[in-house]
Tab-separated table of C-alpha atoms in Angstrom:
chain	number	residue	atom	x	y	z
A	24	MET	CA	66.564	-34.115	109.618
A	25	GLU	CA	66.015	-31.211	111.940
A	26	TYR	CA	64.747	-27.987	110.297
A	27	LEU	CA	66.807	-24.914	110.970
A	28	PRO	CA	65.076	-21.608	110.427
A	29	ALA	CA	66.751	-19.219	107.994
A	30	ALA	CA	68.596	-16.161	109.220
A	31	ALA	CA	66.466	-13.075	109.737
A	32	ALA	CA	66.452	-11.005	106.609
A	33	PRO	CA	66.801	-7.211	106.782
A	34	ALA	CA	63.613	-5.234	107.177
A	35	GLN	CA	62.019	-4.123	103.996
A	36	GLY	CA	63.550	-0.896	102.690
A	37	HIS	CA	66.714	-1.199	104.817
A	38	ILE	CA	70.267	-2.178	104.004
A	39	LEU	CA	73.226	-3.182	106.082
A	40	CYS	CA	76.017	-0.681	106.812
A	41	CYS	CA	79.071	-1.694	104.836
A	42	GLN	CA	81.282	-1.023	107.872
A	43	CYS	CA	79.411	-2.287	110.952
A	44	GLY	CA	76.441	-4.184	109.456
A	45	VAL	CA	73.751	-2.214	111.259
A	46	PRO	CA	70.431	-1.997	109.350
A	47	ILE	CA	70.024	1.525	108.005
A	48	PRO	CA	67.856	3.283	105.441
A	49	PRO	CA	69.561	3.317	102.063
A	50	ASN	CA	71.925	6.227	101.371
A	51	PRO	CA	74.496	6.937	98.659
A	52	ALA	CA	77.423	6.072	100.989
A	53	ASN	CA	75.873	2.771	102.267
A	54	MET	CA	77.128	3.740	105.747
A	55	CYS	CA	75.462	4.574	109.013
A	56	VAL	CA	75.870	8.056	110.468
A	57	GLY	CA	78.421	6.891	113.057
A	58	CYS	CA	80.680	5.217	110.510
A	59	LEU	CA	80.285	8.110	108.102
A	60	ARG	CA	81.394	10.603	110.756
A	61	ALA	CA	84.305	8.327	111.649
A	62	GLN	CA	85.385	8.317	108.007
A	63	VAL	CA	84.691	12.017	107.187
A	64	ASP	CA	84.928	15.160	109.355
A	65	ILE	CA	83.251	18.044	107.502
A	66	THR	CA	84.494	20.554	110.090
A	67	GLU	CA	88.107	19.805	109.268
A	68	GLY	CA	89.926	23.022	108.444
A	69	ILE	CA	87.495	25.210	110.405
A	70	PRO	CA	89.294	26.721	113.439
A	71	LYS	CA	87.690	25.805	116.754
A	72	GLN	CA	89.375	28.663	118.617
A	73	GLY	CA	89.941	32.322	117.897
A	74	THR	CA	90.445	35.766	119.447
A	75	VAL	CA	88.529	39.022	119.383
A	76	HIS	CA	89.945	42.319	120.578
A	77	PHE	CA	87.972	44.500	122.975
A	78	CYS	CA	88.660	48.073	124.154
A	79	LYS	CA	87.715	48.420	127.814
A	80	GLN	CA	87.662	52.228	127.720
A	81	CYS	CA	85.013	52.715	125.010
A	82	GLU	CA	83.633	49.122	125.110
A	83	ARG	CA	84.043	48.498	121.377
A	84	TYR	CA	85.220	45.449	119.433
A	85	LEU	CA	87.810	45.477	116.653
A	86	GLN	CA	86.532	44.604	113.216
A	87	PRO	CA	89.649	44.022	111.093
A	88	PRO	CA	91.501	45.717	109.681
A	89	GLY	CA	90.959	48.895	111.690
A	90	THR	CA	87.299	49.530	112.465
A	91	TRP	CA	85.995	49.584	116.039
A	92	ILE	CA	82.274	48.903	116.451
A	93	GLN	CA	79.880	48.955	119.407
A	94	CYS	CA	78.383	45.505	120.119
A	95	ALA	CA	76.372	44.192	123.050
A	96	LEU	CA	76.991	40.683	124.342
A	97	GLU	CA	75.164	38.000	122.332
A	98	SER	CA	73.930	40.617	119.878
A	99	ARG	CA	73.462	40.235	116.159
A	100	GLU	CA	76.398	42.554	115.446
A	101	LEU	CA	78.797	40.555	117.646
A	102	LEU	CA	77.692	37.293	116.018
A	103	ALA	CA	78.413	38.734	112.565
A	104	LEU	CA	81.838	39.928	113.726
A	105	CYS	CA	82.758	36.442	115.028
A	106	LEU	CA	81.550	34.697	111.876
A	107	LYS	CA	83.615	37.009	109.672
A	108	LYS	CA	86.763	35.731	111.363
A	109	ILE	CA	86.113	32.185	110.032
A	110	LYS	CA	84.330	33.223	106.861
A	111	ALA	CA	87.045	31.799	104.587
A	112	SER	CA	86.928	28.401	106.295
A	113	LEU	CA	83.134	28.270	106.139
A	114	SER	CA	83.176	28.687	102.361
A	115	LYS	CA	83.656	24.892	101.928
A	116	VAL	CA	80.538	23.998	103.937
A	117	ARG	CA	76.976	25.256	104.146
A	118	LEU	CA	76.126	27.160	107.332
A	119	ILE	CA	72.684	26.158	108.587
A	120	ASP	CA	72.461	27.790	112.012
A	121	ALA	CA	74.595	29.897	114.332
A	122	GLY	CA	74.044	31.119	117.882
A	123	PHE	CA	75.729	31.895	121.178
A	124	ILE	CA	76.196	29.510	124.067
A	125	TRP	CA	75.793	31.424	127.314
A	126	THR	CA	79.020	32.265	129.148
A	127	GLU	CA	79.731	34.426	132.164
A	128	PRO	CA	80.036	38.087	131.050
A	129	HIS	CA	83.377	38.425	132.909
A	130	SER	CA	84.821	35.100	131.680
A	131	LYS	CA	86.480	36.673	128.616
A	132	ARG	CA	85.065	33.819	126.514
A	133	LEU	CA	82.570	33.764	123.658
A	134	LYS	CA	81.202	30.412	122.463
A	135	LEU	CA	79.441	29.939	119.133
A	136	LYS	CA	77.339	26.878	118.337
A	137	LEU	CA	77.420	26.273	114.566
A	138	THR	CA	75.463	23.804	112.444
A	139	VAL	CA	76.944	23.043	109.013
A	140	GLN	CA	76.206	20.678	106.114
A	141	LYS	CA	78.431	19.248	103.396
A	142	GLU	CA	78.094	16.754	100.568
A	143	VAL	CA	80.404	13.783	101.194
A	144	ILE	CA	80.850	10.287	99.674
A	145	ASN	CA	78.675	9.538	96.633
A	146	GLY	CA	76.519	12.658	97.139
A	147	ALA	CA	75.493	11.955	100.749
A	148	VAL	CA	74.819	15.141	102.766
A	149	LEU	CA	76.221	15.136	106.282
A	150	GLN	CA	75.144	17.638	108.977
A	151	GLN	CA	77.336	18.362	111.996
A	152	VAL	CA	77.152	20.601	115.064
A	153	PHE	CA	80.325	21.986	116.664
A	154	VAL	CA	81.449	24.797	118.981
A	155	VAL	CA	83.916	27.607	118.252
A	156	GLU	CA	85.397	29.371	121.270
A	157	TYR	CA	86.741	32.939	121.127
A	158	ILE	CA	89.036	34.488	123.704
A	159	VAL	CA	88.342	38.197	124.344
A	160	GLN	CA	91.659	40.046	124.531
A	161	SER	CA	91.936	43.626	125.753
A	162	GLN	CA	93.394	46.138	123.349
A	163	MET	CA	93.140	49.924	123.524
A	164	CYS	CA	91.752	51.538	120.380
A	165	GLU	CA	93.460	54.491	118.739
A	166	ASP	CA	90.900	57.028	119.951
A	167	CYS	CA	91.257	55.963	123.587
A	168	HIS	CA	95.018	55.824	123.192
A	169	ARG	CA	95.075	59.477	122.125
A	170	ILE	CA	92.918	60.388	125.109
A	171	GLU	CA	95.288	58.649	127.498
A	172	ALA	CA	98.233	60.320	125.821
A	173	LYS	CA	96.601	63.779	126.281
A	174	ASP	CA	96.962	64.323	122.535
A	175	PHE	CA	93.569	63.082	121.506
A	176	TRP	CA	92.061	65.942	119.532
A	177	LYS	CA	92.875	66.989	115.995
A	178	ALA	CA	90.507	69.969	115.724
A	179	VAL	CA	88.747	72.328	118.109
A	180	VAL	CA	85.818	74.695	117.521
A	181	GLN	CA	85.913	77.692	119.859
A	182	VAL	CA	82.479	79.356	120.077
A	183	ARG	CA	82.418	82.785	121.710
A	184	GLN	CA	79.865	85.521	122.394
A	185	LYS	CA	80.848	88.697	124.207
A	186	THR	CA	77.649	89.331	126.134
A	187	MET	CA	76.452	89.442	129.730
A	188	HIS	CA	73.719	86.848	129.107
A	189	LYS	CA	73.925	83.251	127.843
A	190	LYS	CA	70.467	83.035	126.256
A	191	THR	CA	71.892	82.436	122.790
A	192	PHE	CA	74.132	79.636	124.111
A	193	TYR	CA	71.221	77.921	125.856
A	194	TYR	CA	69.252	78.070	122.606
A	195	LEU	CA	72.254	76.814	120.631
A	196	GLU	CA	72.716	73.933	123.063
A	197	GLN	CA	69.171	72.719	122.411
A	198	LEU	CA	69.662	72.904	118.639
A	199	ILE	CA	72.857	70.836	118.899
A	200	LEU	CA	71.026	68.210	120.957
A	201	LYS	CA	68.079	68.104	118.568
A	202	HIS	CA	70.260	67.600	115.484
A	203	ARG	CA	72.713	65.273	117.330
A	204	LEU	CA	75.734	67.380	116.422
A	205	HIS	CA	77.395	66.448	119.717
A	206	GLN	CA	77.829	62.749	118.907
A	207	ASN	CA	81.234	63.147	117.217
A	208	THR	CA	82.715	65.364	119.923
A	209	LEU	CA	85.501	63.978	122.087
A	210	ARG	CA	85.038	66.610	124.761
A	211	ILE	CA	83.011	69.760	125.397
A	212	LYS	CA	84.506	72.375	127.679
A	213	GLU	CA	82.589	75.357	129.034
A	214	ILE	CA	84.421	78.593	129.775
A	215	HIS	CA	83.173	81.969	130.959
A	216	ASP	CA	82.243	83.373	127.517
A	217	GLY	CA	81.673	80.303	125.358
A	218	LEU	CA	82.171	76.621	124.600
A	219	ASP	CA	85.013	74.564	123.129
A	220	PHE	CA	84.191	71.469	121.041
A	221	TYR	CA	87.038	68.982	120.521
A	222	TYR	CA	87.051	66.553	117.571
A	223	SER	CA	89.221	63.694	116.332
A	224	SER	CA	89.069	64.886	112.708
A	225	LYS	CA	88.983	68.204	110.914
A	226	GLN	CA	85.934	67.145	108.876
A	227	HIS	CA	83.744	66.807	111.992
A	228	ALA	CA	84.859	70.246	113.187
A	229	GLN	CA	84.086	71.803	109.807
A	230	LYS	CA	80.622	70.263	109.939
A	231	MET	CA	79.990	71.933	113.303
A	232	VAL	CA	81.175	75.306	111.968
A	233	ASP	CA	78.828	75.033	108.984
A	234	PHE	CA	75.963	74.177	111.342
A	235	LEU	CA	76.682	77.190	113.562
A	236	GLN	CA	76.785	79.583	110.632
A	237	CYS	CA	73.372	78.327	109.472
A	238	THR	CA	71.880	78.461	112.982
A	239	VAL	CA	73.050	81.703	114.597
A	240	PRO	CA	74.428	84.931	113.077
A	241	SER	CA	78.178	84.539	113.380
A	242	ARG	CA	81.524	84.750	111.646
A	243	SER	CA	84.421	82.312	111.714
A	244	LYS	CA	88.097	81.982	110.946
A	245	SER	CA	90.427	78.995	111.019
A	246	SER	CA	94.084	78.280	111.668
A	247	GLN	CA	96.277	75.216	111.983
A	248	ARG	CA	99.476	74.308	113.782
A	249	LEU	CA	102.021	71.747	112.587
A	250	ILE	CA	102.570	68.979	115.143
A	251	SER	CA	104.826	66.554	113.278
A	252	HIS	CA	106.164	65.825	109.803
A	253	ASP	CA	107.454	62.566	108.375
A	254	ILE	CA	110.026	63.503	105.719
A	255	HIS	CA	110.134	59.949	104.327
A	256	SER	CA	106.418	59.558	103.607
A	257	ASN	CA	105.698	63.311	103.340
A	258	VAL	CA	102.894	63.041	105.922
A	259	TYR	CA	101.981	66.159	107.918
A	260	ASN	CA	100.142	66.112	111.250
A	261	TYR	CA	98.213	69.304	112.005
A	262	LYS	CA	95.950	70.533	114.773
A	263	SER	CA	93.197	72.813	113.463
A	264	THR	CA	91.430	75.568	115.374
A	265	PHE	CA	88.148	77.125	114.265
A	266	SER	CA	87.088	80.345	115.972
A	267	VAL	CA	83.372	81.190	115.746
A	268	GLU	CA	82.160	84.544	117.081
A	269	ILE	CA	78.425	84.974	117.612
A	270	VAL	CA	76.967	88.460	117.359
A	271	PRO	CA	76.931	90.087	120.834
A	272	ILE	CA	73.149	90.626	120.811
A	273	CYS	CA	70.669	88.584	122.863
A	274	LYS	CA	66.911	88.500	123.182
A	275	ASP	CA	65.378	91.466	125.090
A	276	ASN	CA	68.373	93.700	124.381
A	277	VAL	CA	67.778	97.369	123.546
A	278	VAL	CA	70.060	98.384	120.672
A	279	CYS	CA	70.882	101.603	118.859
A	280	LEU	CA	71.345	101.210	115.092
A	281	SER	CA	73.509	103.392	112.931
A	282	PRO	CA	71.546	105.953	110.860
A	283	LYS	CA	72.592	104.255	107.620
A	284	LEU	CA	71.440	100.806	108.788
A	285	ALA	CA	68.148	102.129	110.197
A	286	GLN	CA	67.422	103.847	106.892
A	287	SER	CA	68.178	100.692	104.891
A	288	LEU	CA	65.721	98.728	107.067
A	289	GLY	CA	62.764	100.923	106.077
A	290	ASN	CA	63.479	104.122	108.026
A	291	MET	CA	63.187	102.379	111.381
A	292	SER	CA	63.842	104.168	114.617
A	293	GLN	CA	67.431	103.795	115.758
A	294	ILE	CA	66.290	102.589	119.199
A	295	CYS	CA	64.936	99.033	118.760
A	296	VAL	CA	64.261	95.928	120.836
A	297	CYS	CA	65.627	92.496	119.961
A	298	ILE	CA	62.671	90.098	120.255
A	299	ARG	CA	64.602	86.917	119.353
A	300	VAL	CA	67.860	85.616	117.882
A	301	THR	CA	67.683	82.665	115.496
A	302	SER	CA	69.650	82.504	112.245
A	303	THR	CA	69.075	86.278	112.121
A	304	ILE	CA	68.577	89.103	114.622
A	305	HIS	CA	64.857	89.985	114.856
A	306	LEU	CA	64.262	93.642	115.779
A	307	ILE	CA	61.077	95.583	116.469
A	308	ASP	CA	60.519	99.313	116.724
A	309	PRO	CA	58.399	99.861	119.895
A	310	ARG	CA	57.055	103.137	118.469
A	311	THR	CA	55.693	101.805	115.163
A	312	LEU	CA	55.757	97.947	115.442
A	313	GLN	CA	58.017	97.903	112.377
A	314	ILE	CA	60.110	94.719	112.277
A	315	ALA	CA	63.369	93.820	110.563
A	316	GLU	CA	65.797	90.917	110.349
A	317	ILE	CA	69.560	91.368	110.292
A	318	ASP	CA	71.807	88.499	109.239
A	319	GLY	CA	75.386	88.004	110.310
A	320	ASN	CA	76.967	89.595	107.242
A	321	THR	CA	74.870	92.754	107.600
A	322	TYR	CA	75.697	93.005	111.288
A	323	TRP	CA	79.448	92.783	110.798
A	324	ARG	CA	79.269	95.471	108.091
A	325	HIS	CA	77.215	97.760	110.364
A	326	PRO	CA	77.932	96.623	113.937
A	327	PHE	CA	75.959	97.905	116.922
A	328	ASN	CA	75.919	97.128	120.634
A	329	SER	CA	73.374	96.608	123.373
A	330	LEU	CA	72.678	99.733	125.404
A	331	PHE	CA	71.958	97.836	128.654
A	332	HIS	CA	72.746	94.517	130.271
A	333	PRO	CA	69.992	92.370	131.860
A	334	LYS	CA	70.873	93.369	135.413
A	335	GLN	CA	69.773	96.934	134.619
A	336	LEU	CA	66.155	95.886	134.072
A	337	GLU	CA	63.789	97.815	136.349
A	338	GLU	CA	60.237	97.015	137.380
A	339	PHE	CA	57.446	99.389	136.388
A	340	ILE	CA	53.723	99.387	137.087
A	341	ILE	CA	51.207	100.295	134.391
A	342	MET	CA	49.193	103.304	135.535
A	343	ASP	CA	47.230	103.797	132.318
A	344	ILE	CA	47.425	102.324	128.809
A	345	ASN	CA	45.724	103.192	125.516
A	346	ARG	CA	45.961	100.897	122.518
A	347	VAL	CA	46.697	102.570	119.187
A	348	HIS	CA	44.629	100.840	116.507
A	349	GLU	CA	45.842	102.817	113.513
A	350	LYS	CA	49.311	104.210	113.017
A	351	ARG	CA	50.170	105.993	109.855
A	352	LYS	CA	53.109	104.508	107.985
A	353	GLY	CA	56.050	106.709	107.155
A	354	ALA	CA	57.655	106.968	103.750
A	355	GLY	CA	59.478	103.785	102.820
A	356	ALA	CA	58.403	101.992	106.000
A	357	GLY	CA	58.848	98.249	106.131
A	358	ALA	CA	56.652	95.421	107.395
A	359	ARG	CA	54.905	95.557	110.766
A	360	SER	CA	54.400	92.830	113.324
A	361	ASN	CA	50.983	91.156	113.456
A	362	LYS	CA	51.695	89.455	116.797
A	363	HIS	CA	52.109	92.678	118.761
A	364	THR	CA	49.807	95.582	119.548
A	365	LEU	CA	50.963	99.180	119.670
A	366	ALA	CA	49.992	101.080	122.820
A	367	GLU	CA	50.751	104.299	124.683
A	368	ALA	CA	51.287	103.849	128.397
A	369	TRP	CA	51.933	105.842	131.545
A	370	VAL	CA	54.182	103.889	133.918
A	371	ARG	CA	55.737	104.424	137.313
A	372	LYS	CA	58.721	102.693	138.886
A	373	THR	CA	57.824	100.343	141.723
A	374	SER	CA	60.777	101.826	143.606
A	375	GLU	CA	59.207	105.306	143.313
A	376	LEU	CA	55.632	104.557	144.361
A	377	ASP	CA	55.886	107.162	147.104
A	378	THR	CA	56.337	109.858	144.446
A	379	ASP	CA	54.087	111.171	141.692
A	380	HIS	CA	56.708	110.856	138.958
A	381	GLN	CA	55.415	109.002	135.915
A	382	TYR	CA	56.916	108.165	132.524
A	383	PHE	CA	55.233	108.135	129.135
A	384	CYS	CA	56.255	105.563	126.537
A	385	CYS	CA	55.138	103.680	123.454
A	386	THR	CA	55.251	99.914	123.692
A	387	HIS	CA	54.762	96.879	121.494
A	388	LEU	CA	53.242	94.893	124.392
A	389	GLY	CA	49.740	96.366	124.209
A	390	HIS	CA	48.190	92.922	123.645
A	391	ILE	CA	49.191	91.624	127.117
A	392	LEU	CA	49.388	94.739	129.330
A	393	ASN	CA	46.587	96.196	131.423
A	394	PRO	CA	46.479	98.880	134.128
A	395	GLY	CA	48.030	97.555	137.336
A	396	ASP	CA	50.317	95.014	135.626
A	397	LEU	CA	53.996	94.810	136.461
A	398	VAL	CA	56.410	95.080	133.552
A	399	LEU	CA	60.195	95.049	133.197
A	400	GLY	CA	61.939	97.739	131.191
A	401	PHE	CA	64.905	100.054	130.870
A	402	ASP	CA	65.037	103.660	132.067
A	403	LEU	CA	66.702	105.751	129.374
A	404	ALA	CA	65.754	109.093	130.911
A	405	ASN	CA	67.975	108.722	134.003
A	406	CYS	CA	71.017	106.948	132.588
A	407	ASN	CA	74.192	107.807	130.756
A	408	LEU	CA	74.175	106.206	127.311
A	409	ASN	CA	77.774	105.446	126.402
A	410	ASP	CA	77.104	104.553	122.791
A	411	GLU	CA	78.542	105.934	119.576
A	412	PHE	CA	75.212	106.280	117.765
A	413	ALA	CA	73.001	107.139	120.754
A	414	ASN	CA	75.173	110.098	121.717
A	415	LYS	CA	74.671	111.618	118.250
A	416	MET	CA	70.883	111.203	118.247
A	417	ASN	CA	68.427	114.029	118.817
A	418	PRO	CA	67.391	113.724	122.520
A	419	GLN	CA	63.738	114.141	121.486
A	420	HIS	CA	63.943	110.872	119.510
A	421	ILE	CA	65.181	108.865	122.505
A	422	PRO	CA	62.286	107.432	124.550
A	423	ASP	CA	62.244	107.831	128.321
A	424	VAL	CA	61.397	104.169	128.972
A	425	VAL	CA	61.519	101.031	126.824
A	426	LEU	CA	59.304	98.205	128.115
A	427	ILE	CA	60.652	94.693	127.490
A	428	LYS	CA	58.324	92.056	128.950
A	429	LYS	CA	55.528	91.521	131.416
A	430	SER	CA	56.580	90.444	134.904
A	431	TYR	CA	55.161	87.311	136.565
A	432	ASP	CA	55.816	85.523	139.837
A	433	ARG	CA	58.965	83.500	139.060
A	434	SER	CA	58.667	81.086	141.993
A	435	LYS	CA	55.115	80.155	140.977
A	436	ARG	CA	56.204	79.602	137.358
A	437	GLN	CA	59.013	77.291	138.472
A	438	ARG	CA	56.658	75.316	140.659
A	439	ARG	CA	54.169	74.797	137.828
A	440	ARG	CA	56.759	73.972	135.152
A	441	ASN	CA	55.974	70.349	134.280
A	442	TRP	CA	58.538	70.078	131.493
A	443	LYS	CA	62.307	69.939	131.223
A	444	LEU	CA	65.183	70.196	128.747
A	445	LYS	CA	68.217	68.012	128.155
A	446	GLU	CA	71.746	69.356	128.530
A	447	LEU	CA	75.091	68.649	126.904
A	448	GLU	CA	77.613	66.686	128.936
A	449	ARG	CA	80.500	69.107	129.313
A	450	ASP	CA	83.323	70.120	131.608
A	451	ARG	CA	81.947	73.045	133.575
A	452	GLU	CA	83.591	75.827	135.438
A	453	ALA	CA	82.226	76.755	138.847
A	454	THR	CA	78.595	77.799	138.369
A	455	ASP	CA	77.041	80.623	140.358
A	456	THR	CA	73.563	81.904	141.077
A	457	ASP	CA	73.720	84.250	138.082
A	458	ASP	CA	73.948	81.260	135.712
A	459	GLU	CA	70.854	79.762	137.296
A	460	ARG	CA	68.998	83.065	136.926
A	461	GLN	CA	69.974	83.276	133.254
A	462	TYR	CA	68.816	79.687	132.656
A	463	GLN	CA	65.441	80.488	134.248
A	464	ASP	CA	65.190	83.513	131.945
A	465	PHE	CA	65.733	81.212	128.963
A	466	LEU	CA	63.038	78.800	130.158
A	467	GLU	CA	60.602	81.697	130.518
A	468	ASP	CA	61.459	82.854	126.996
A	469	LEU	CA	60.529	79.402	125.693
A	470	GLU	CA	57.156	79.648	127.411
A	471	GLU	CA	56.519	83.100	125.958
A	472	ASP	CA	57.817	82.614	122.397
A	473	GLU	CA	56.261	79.868	120.283
A	474	THR	CA	58.630	80.520	117.363
A	475	ILE	CA	61.733	79.575	119.363
A	476	ARG	CA	59.899	76.676	120.979
A	477	LYS	CA	59.403	74.944	117.631
A	478	ASN	CA	63.172	74.428	117.278
A	479	VAL	CA	63.624	72.870	120.733
A	480	ASN	CA	62.843	69.371	122.009
A	481	ILE	CA	60.790	69.796	125.191
A	482	TYR	CA	60.251	66.743	127.410
A	483	ARG	CA	57.503	66.150	129.890
A	484	ASN	CA	58.588	66.049	133.520
A	485	ALA	CA	56.535	63.267	135.105
A	486	ASP	CA	57.755	64.204	138.594
A	487	ILE	CA	55.674	67.392	138.599
A	488	PRO	CA	51.871	66.901	138.413
A	489	VAL	CA	49.727	69.005	136.116
A	490	GLU	CA	48.017	71.718	138.169
A	491	SER	CA	44.604	73.132	137.511
A	492	ASP	CA	44.156	76.612	136.111
A	493	THR	CA	42.025	77.863	139.017
A	494	ASP	CA	44.933	79.852	140.450
A	495	ASP	CA	46.335	80.888	137.086
A	496	ASP	CA	47.864	84.380	136.993
A	497	GLY	CA	47.939	84.487	133.188
A	498	ALA	CA	51.587	83.477	132.815
A	499	PRO	CA	52.349	81.757	129.473
A	500	ARG	CA	52.601	77.962	129.695
A	501	ILE	CA	53.574	75.160	127.342
A	502	SER	CA	50.802	72.765	126.379
A	503	LEU	CA	51.126	69.012	126.810
A	504	ALA	CA	50.786	68.570	123.038
A	505	GLU	CA	54.168	70.292	122.564
A	506	MET	CA	55.987	67.975	124.988
A	507	LEU	CA	57.802	64.761	124.141
A	508	GLU	CA	57.962	61.674	126.304
A	509	ASP	CA	61.428	61.161	127.765
A	510	LEU	CA	62.118	57.521	126.871
A	511	HIS	CA	64.755	55.510	128.738
A	512	ILE	CA	65.756	52.417	126.742
A	513	SER	CA	67.661	50.032	129.007
A	514	GLN	CA	69.605	46.973	127.900
A	515	ASP	CA	70.611	44.128	130.133
A	516	ALA	CA	74.131	42.768	130.471
A	517	THR	CA	73.472	39.789	128.201
A	518	GLY	CA	72.763	41.964	125.204
A	519	GLY	CA	69.004	42.517	125.289
A	520	GLU	CA	67.501	41.675	121.943
A	521	GLY	CA	70.523	39.601	120.965
A	522	ALA	CA	69.441	36.910	123.447
A	523	GLU	CA	66.621	35.960	121.110
A	524	MET	CA	69.150	34.546	118.652
A	525	LEU	CA	70.036	31.561	120.838
A	526	THR	CA	68.962	28.319	119.172
């Protein structure tokens, strides 16, 4: 009898699939992966297609029910938004991995590659990979819809200052940029005597008003106008207007205080110089170096005006100067400035060098002035003072000349200025050369006043090299330690850091 070999037995540790008979490692279902997937689909009930809404104007995605968020392509935020749309369906399975499949940015398609697990027959765990495709549909958000309808703002903050110089506005602009108060604005419009800030909600406008009142001496009032009224739901639609008036005093102004206010400030002289404007008005008496601060409430109770506008500044040359080391304090005198030096000077106008006419004055600039220096000031001896308080003063108490600041070569200072400032994006009226001159005055004030400089973000201008000090004329300059690096963070079209999430 011929011997027939026995049929090959399964390998040790393997069993036969109960459906197709293929040798497989033992599992609770006794099925191979192919047969198990044919019997059970763990992705059943999970939608393989969906839609996301995208606003082309502001480039934001809709996160239901009504929130619009900024997301870059293939970013972590966009992945979370897509997964939330199928979150209920994913509750029956375990999500292992999720990532984007690359698509053309203009294809209006987003593809997600998901890996899920689920316990199936007799406790067997099945893992499956599938793709969910989202169609990007265009839909205009409510904010952009209001803009297109020309009815986009709900509140406006009108900031005004009735002065000839915009120094306070340039300073205020830098404070707004530093504290990022401009992020909620829909539009910023510049007019001849101020700025208008438009907002989509009254709360954002009120926040700006509170910031202004803490930053510059000002006063405000508000009003609102009814736009529509739904009698069925009792819903009112208002437009609010906040009017903020900044005190009409700028740095380097010569002011004349009322006798009552001067007495309350420590028997100061009525003729004072404004050395800076921050949250208060900082005044100095050029005869005694006595200083005082006036807040907004005090100013509006005892208002005063500037005696001159910046265009009336005249150039003088120092003929002789004597520093006064000790000055006797008067009765009830207030604090004196430690950053200034009192001096007595004889000056002559540069326009009158062919004459022998000289002027005597006291000045608070004794620490930086020397014979032969040029200085800018106001001539009170040869002008008509049209001021309520100045006209009632004893002529002997009115100085002939008030010196304001030392004069340097402006063109050389501009050429050496290796720093820059950022500006607000706003709708401008036609600018003229006077605006440029005022802006240069503000930049020079930053170089000369360290106190104001601390509240401003100053960025290094890499386009201008740092010059040596061999040809330095003594003009104040900002050190490199006070400058910030102007960073430019760019993001590519595929979403930048979100590309790392691809698996």
